[in-house]
Short mmCIF file of N, CA and C in Angstrom, two decimals:
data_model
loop_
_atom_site.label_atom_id
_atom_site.label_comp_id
_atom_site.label_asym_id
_atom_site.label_seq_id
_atom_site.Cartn_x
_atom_site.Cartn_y
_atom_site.Cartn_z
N UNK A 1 9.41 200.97 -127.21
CA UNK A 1 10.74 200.51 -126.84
C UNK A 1 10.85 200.29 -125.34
N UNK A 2 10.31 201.44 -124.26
CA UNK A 2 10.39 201.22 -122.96
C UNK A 2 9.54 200.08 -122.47
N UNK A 3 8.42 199.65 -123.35
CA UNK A 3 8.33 198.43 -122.92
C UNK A 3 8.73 196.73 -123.15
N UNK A 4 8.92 197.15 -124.41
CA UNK A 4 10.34 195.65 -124.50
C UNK A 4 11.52 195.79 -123.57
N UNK A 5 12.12 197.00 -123.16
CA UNK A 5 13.06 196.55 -122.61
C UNK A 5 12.30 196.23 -120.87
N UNK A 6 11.67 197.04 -120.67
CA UNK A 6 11.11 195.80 -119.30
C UNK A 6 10.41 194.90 -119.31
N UNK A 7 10.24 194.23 -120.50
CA UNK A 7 9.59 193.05 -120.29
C UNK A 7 11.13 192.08 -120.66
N UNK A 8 11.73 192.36 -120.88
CA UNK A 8 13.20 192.17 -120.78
C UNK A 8 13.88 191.82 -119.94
N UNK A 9 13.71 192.83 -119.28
CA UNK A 9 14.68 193.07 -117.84
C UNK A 9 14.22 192.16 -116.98
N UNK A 10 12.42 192.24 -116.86
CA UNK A 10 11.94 191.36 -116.03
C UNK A 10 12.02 189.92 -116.37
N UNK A 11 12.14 189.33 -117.38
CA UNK A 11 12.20 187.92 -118.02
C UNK A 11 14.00 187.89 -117.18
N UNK A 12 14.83 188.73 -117.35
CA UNK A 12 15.84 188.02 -117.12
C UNK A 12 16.19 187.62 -115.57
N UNK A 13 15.37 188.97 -114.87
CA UNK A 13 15.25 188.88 -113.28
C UNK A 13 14.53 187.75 -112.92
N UNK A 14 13.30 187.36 -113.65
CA UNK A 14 12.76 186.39 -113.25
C UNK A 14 13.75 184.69 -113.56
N UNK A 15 13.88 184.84 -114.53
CA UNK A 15 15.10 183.49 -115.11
C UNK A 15 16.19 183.76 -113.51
N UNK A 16 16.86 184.33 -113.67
CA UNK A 16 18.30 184.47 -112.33
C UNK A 16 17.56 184.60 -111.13
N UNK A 17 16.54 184.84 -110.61
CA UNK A 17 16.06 184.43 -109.58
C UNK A 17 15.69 183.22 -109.06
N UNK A 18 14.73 182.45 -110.27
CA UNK A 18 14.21 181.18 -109.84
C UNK A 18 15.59 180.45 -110.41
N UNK A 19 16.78 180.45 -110.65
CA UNK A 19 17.85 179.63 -110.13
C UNK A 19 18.43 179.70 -109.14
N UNK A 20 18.20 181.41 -108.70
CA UNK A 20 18.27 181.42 -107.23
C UNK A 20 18.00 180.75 -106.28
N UNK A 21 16.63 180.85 -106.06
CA UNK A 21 15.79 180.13 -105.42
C UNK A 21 15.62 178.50 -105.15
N UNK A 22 15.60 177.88 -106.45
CA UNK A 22 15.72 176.39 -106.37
C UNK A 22 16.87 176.14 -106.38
N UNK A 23 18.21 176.65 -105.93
CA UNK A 23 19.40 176.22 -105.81
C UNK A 23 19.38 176.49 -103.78
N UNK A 24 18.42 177.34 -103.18
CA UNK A 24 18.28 177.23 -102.28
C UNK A 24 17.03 176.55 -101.60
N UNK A 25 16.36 176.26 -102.12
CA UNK A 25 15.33 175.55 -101.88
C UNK A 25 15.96 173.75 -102.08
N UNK A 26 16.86 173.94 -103.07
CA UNK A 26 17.80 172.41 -103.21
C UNK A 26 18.77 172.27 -102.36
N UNK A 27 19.07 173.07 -101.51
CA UNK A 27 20.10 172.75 -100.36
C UNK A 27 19.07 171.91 -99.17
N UNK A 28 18.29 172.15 -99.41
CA UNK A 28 17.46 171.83 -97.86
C UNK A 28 16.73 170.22 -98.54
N UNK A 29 16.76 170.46 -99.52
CA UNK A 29 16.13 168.95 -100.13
C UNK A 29 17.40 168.04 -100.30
N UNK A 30 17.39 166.74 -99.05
CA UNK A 30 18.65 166.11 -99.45
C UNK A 30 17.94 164.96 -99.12
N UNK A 31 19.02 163.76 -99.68
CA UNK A 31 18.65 162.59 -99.05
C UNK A 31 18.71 162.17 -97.96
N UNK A 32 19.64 162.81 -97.31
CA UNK A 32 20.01 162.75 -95.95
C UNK A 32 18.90 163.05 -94.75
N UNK A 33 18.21 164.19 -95.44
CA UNK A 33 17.14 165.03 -94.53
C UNK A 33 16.32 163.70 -94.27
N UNK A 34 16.05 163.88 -92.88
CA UNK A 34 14.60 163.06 -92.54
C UNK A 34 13.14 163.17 -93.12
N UNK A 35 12.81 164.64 -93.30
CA UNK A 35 11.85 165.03 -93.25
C UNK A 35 11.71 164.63 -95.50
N UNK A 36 13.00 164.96 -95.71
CA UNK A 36 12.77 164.35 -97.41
C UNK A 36 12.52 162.77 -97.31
N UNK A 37 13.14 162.11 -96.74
CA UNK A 37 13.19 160.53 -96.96
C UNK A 37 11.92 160.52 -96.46
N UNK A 38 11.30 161.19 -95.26
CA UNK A 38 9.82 160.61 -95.36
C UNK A 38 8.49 161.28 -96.66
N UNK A 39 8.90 162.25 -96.94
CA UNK A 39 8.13 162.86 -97.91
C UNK A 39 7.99 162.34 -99.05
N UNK A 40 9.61 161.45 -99.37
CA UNK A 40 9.42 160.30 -100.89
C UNK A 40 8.67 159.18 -100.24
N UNK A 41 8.56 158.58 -99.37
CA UNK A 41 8.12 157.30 -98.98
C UNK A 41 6.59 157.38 -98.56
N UNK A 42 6.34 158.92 -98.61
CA UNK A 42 4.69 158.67 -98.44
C UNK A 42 4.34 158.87 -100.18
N UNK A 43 4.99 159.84 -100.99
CA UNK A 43 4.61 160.05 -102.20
C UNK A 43 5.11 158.85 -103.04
N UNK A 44 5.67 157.91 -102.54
CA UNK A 44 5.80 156.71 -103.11
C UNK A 44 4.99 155.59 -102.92
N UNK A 45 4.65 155.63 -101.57
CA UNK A 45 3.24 154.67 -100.99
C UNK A 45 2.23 154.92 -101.82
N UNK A 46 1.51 156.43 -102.20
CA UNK A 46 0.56 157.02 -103.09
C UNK A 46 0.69 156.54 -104.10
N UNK A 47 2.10 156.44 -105.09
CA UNK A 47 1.96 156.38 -106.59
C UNK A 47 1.81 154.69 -106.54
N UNK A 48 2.73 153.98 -105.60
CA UNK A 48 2.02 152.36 -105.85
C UNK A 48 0.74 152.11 -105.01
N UNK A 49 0.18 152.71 -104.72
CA UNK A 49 -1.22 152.29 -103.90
C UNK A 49 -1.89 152.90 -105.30
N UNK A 50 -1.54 153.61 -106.06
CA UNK A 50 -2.47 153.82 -107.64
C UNK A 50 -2.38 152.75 -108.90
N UNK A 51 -1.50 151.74 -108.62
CA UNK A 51 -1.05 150.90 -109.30
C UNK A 51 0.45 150.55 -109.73
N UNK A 52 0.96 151.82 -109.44
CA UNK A 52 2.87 151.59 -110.07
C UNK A 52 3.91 150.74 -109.44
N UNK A 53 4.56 150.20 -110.19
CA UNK A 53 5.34 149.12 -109.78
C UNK A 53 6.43 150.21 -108.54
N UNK A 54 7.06 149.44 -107.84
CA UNK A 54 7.87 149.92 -107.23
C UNK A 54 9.26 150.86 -107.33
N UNK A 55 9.65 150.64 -108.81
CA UNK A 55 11.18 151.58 -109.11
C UNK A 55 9.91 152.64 -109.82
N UNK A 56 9.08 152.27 -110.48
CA UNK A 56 8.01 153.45 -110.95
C UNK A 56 7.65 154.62 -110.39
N UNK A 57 7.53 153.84 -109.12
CA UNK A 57 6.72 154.73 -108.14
C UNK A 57 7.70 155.73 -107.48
N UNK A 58 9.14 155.06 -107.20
CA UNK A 58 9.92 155.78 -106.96
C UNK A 58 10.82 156.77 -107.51
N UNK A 59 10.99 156.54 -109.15
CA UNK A 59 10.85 157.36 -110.13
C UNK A 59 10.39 158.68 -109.92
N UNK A 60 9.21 158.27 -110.15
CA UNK A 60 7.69 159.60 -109.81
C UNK A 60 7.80 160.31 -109.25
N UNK A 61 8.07 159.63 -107.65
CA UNK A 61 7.76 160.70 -106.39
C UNK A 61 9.17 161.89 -106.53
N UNK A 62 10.32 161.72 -107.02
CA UNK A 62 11.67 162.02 -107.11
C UNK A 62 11.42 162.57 -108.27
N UNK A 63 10.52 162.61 -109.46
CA UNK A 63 10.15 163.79 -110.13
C UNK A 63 8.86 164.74 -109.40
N UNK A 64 8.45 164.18 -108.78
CA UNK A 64 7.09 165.06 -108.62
C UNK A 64 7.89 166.13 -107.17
N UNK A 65 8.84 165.51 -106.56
CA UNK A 65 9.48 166.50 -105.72
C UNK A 65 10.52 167.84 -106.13
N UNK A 66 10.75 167.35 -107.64
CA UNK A 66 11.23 168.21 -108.19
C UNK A 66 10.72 169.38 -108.77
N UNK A 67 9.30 168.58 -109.42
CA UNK A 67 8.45 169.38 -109.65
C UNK A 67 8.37 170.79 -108.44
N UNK A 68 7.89 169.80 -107.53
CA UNK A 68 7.60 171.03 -105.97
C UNK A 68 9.05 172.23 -105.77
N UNK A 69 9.90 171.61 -106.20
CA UNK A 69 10.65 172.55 -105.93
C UNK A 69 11.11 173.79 -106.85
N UNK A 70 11.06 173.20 -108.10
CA UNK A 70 10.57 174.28 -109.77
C UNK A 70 9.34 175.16 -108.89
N UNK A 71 8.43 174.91 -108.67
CA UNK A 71 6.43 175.52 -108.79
C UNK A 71 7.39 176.32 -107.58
N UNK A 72 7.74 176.07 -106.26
CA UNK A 72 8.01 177.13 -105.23
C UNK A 72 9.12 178.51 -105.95
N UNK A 73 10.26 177.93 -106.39
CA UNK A 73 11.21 178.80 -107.14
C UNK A 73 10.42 179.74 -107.64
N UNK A 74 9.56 179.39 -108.56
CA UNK A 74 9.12 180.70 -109.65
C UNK A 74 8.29 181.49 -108.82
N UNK A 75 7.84 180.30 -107.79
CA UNK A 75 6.49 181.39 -107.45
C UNK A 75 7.41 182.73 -106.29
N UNK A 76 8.42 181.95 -105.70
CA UNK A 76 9.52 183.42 -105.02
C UNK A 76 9.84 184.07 -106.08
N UNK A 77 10.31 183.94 -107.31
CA UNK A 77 10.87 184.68 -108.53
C UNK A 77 9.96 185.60 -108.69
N UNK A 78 8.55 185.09 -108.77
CA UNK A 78 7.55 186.27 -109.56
C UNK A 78 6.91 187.21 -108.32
N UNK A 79 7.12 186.90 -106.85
CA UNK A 79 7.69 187.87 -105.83
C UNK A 79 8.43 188.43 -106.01
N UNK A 80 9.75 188.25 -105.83
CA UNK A 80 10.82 189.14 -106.56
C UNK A 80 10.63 190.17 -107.94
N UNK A 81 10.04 189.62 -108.65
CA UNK A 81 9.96 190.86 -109.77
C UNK A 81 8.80 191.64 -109.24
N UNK A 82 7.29 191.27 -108.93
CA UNK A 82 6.31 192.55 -108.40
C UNK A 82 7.20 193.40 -107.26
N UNK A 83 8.06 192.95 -106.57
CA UNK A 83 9.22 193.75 -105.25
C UNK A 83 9.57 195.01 -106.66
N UNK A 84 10.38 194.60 -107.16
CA UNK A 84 10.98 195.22 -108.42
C UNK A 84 9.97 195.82 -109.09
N UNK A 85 8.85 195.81 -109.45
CA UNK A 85 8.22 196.66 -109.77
C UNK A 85 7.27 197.32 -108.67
N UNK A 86 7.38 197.30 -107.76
CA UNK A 86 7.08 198.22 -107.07
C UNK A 86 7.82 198.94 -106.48
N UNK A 87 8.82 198.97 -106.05
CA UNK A 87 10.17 199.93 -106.50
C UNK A 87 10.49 200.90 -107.59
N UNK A 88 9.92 200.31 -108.66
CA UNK A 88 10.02 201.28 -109.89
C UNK A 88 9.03 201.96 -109.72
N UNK A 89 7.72 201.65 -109.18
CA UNK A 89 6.73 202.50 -109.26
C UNK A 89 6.56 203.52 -107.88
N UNK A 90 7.21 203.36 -107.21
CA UNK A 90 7.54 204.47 -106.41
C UNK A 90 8.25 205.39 -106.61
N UNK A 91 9.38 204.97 -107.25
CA UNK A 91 10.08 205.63 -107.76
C UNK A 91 9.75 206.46 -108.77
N UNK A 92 9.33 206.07 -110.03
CA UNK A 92 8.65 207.04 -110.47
C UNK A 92 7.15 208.10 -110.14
N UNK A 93 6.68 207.31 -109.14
CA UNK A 93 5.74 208.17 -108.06
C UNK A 93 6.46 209.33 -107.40
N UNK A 94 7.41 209.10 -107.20
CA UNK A 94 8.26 210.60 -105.69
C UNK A 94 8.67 211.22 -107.14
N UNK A 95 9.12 211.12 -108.46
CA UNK A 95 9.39 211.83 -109.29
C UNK A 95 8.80 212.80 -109.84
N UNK A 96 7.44 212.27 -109.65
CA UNK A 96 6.41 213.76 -109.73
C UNK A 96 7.07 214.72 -109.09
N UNK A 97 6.81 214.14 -107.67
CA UNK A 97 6.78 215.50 -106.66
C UNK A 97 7.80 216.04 -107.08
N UNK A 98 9.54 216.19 -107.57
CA UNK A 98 9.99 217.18 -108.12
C UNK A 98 10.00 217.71 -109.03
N UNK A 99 8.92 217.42 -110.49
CA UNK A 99 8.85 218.13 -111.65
C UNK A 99 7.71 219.53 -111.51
N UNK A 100 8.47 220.05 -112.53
CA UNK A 100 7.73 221.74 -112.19
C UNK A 100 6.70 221.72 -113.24
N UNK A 101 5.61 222.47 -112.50
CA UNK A 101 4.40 222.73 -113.60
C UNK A 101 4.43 223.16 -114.47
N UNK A 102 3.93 222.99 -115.59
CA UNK A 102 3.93 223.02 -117.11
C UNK A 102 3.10 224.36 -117.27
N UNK A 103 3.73 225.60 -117.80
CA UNK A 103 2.87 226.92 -118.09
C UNK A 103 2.62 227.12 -119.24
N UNK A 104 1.25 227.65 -119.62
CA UNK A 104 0.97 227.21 -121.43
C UNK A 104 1.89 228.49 -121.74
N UNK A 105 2.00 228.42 -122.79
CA UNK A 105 2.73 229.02 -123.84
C UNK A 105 2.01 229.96 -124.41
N UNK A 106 1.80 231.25 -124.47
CA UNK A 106 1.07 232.49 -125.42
C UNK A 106 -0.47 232.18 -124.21
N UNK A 107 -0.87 233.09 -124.79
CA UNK A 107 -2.12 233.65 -124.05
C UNK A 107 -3.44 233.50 -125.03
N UNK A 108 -3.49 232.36 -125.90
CA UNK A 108 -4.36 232.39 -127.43
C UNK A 108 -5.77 231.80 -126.86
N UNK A 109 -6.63 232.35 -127.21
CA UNK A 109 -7.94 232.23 -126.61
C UNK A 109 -8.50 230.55 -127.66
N UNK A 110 -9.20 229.97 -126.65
CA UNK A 110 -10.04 228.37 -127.12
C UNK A 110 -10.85 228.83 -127.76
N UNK A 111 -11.27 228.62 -129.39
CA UNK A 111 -12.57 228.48 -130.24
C UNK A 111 -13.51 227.53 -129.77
#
C-alpha cells in the first residue's frame, strides 16, 4: 500500500509541476521576444533547407519549439520530485536517530 500511494503522490507532483514549469518557461517564449523570432527563423531555414514548403516549415519549427518547451518542463518536474524524495529520505534517516533499541524478550537460549 505505502508504495502505491507514493508512486501516487509522485505522479501527481510530477503532473502539477511540469504545468508549472511550462507555464513559466511559456512566459519567456513569446513572439515578441527577439531571441524566439530568431530561434523560429533558424529552425525554419533547417526544416525548408530539408525540403519543406514554407507554411510547413513554419508549422514544424512552432511545434518542435513546443516540443523544447514540454522536454525542459518535465525534465525540472522530475528535479522536483528526486528534491521530494530526498527530503523524505532524510527524513526518515534523522528518524532513526530517535527510535529506542529493541530488547529481546525472555532470555531463551538459540538451538
Amino acid at each position: 500500500m505505502g508504495g502505491s500511494f507514493a508512486i501516487a503522490g509522485l505522479s501527481t507532483i510530477l503532473s502539477v509541476r511540469e504545468r508549472f514549469h511550462s507555464l513559466r518557461i511559456g512566459e519567456s517564449v513569446s513572439i515578441y521576444s527577439e531571441a524566439t523570432r530568431d530561434h523560429l527563423q533558424h529552425m525554419t531555414d533547417f526544416f525548408m533547407s530539408r525540403g519543406a514548403d514554407p507554411v510547413s516549415a513554419q508549422a514544424t519549427a512552432v511545434g518542435s519549439l513546443g516540443f523544447v518547451v514540454r522536454q525542459q518542463s518535465f525534465f525540472l518536474a522530475y528535479n522536483d520530485c528526486f528534491l521530494v524524495l530526498g527530503f523524505v529520505l532524510l527524513a526518515s534517516a534523522s528518524v532513526l536517530f530517535f527510535m529506542k533499541e529493541a530488547k529481546a524478550a525472555g532470555g531463551g537460549e538459540a538451538h
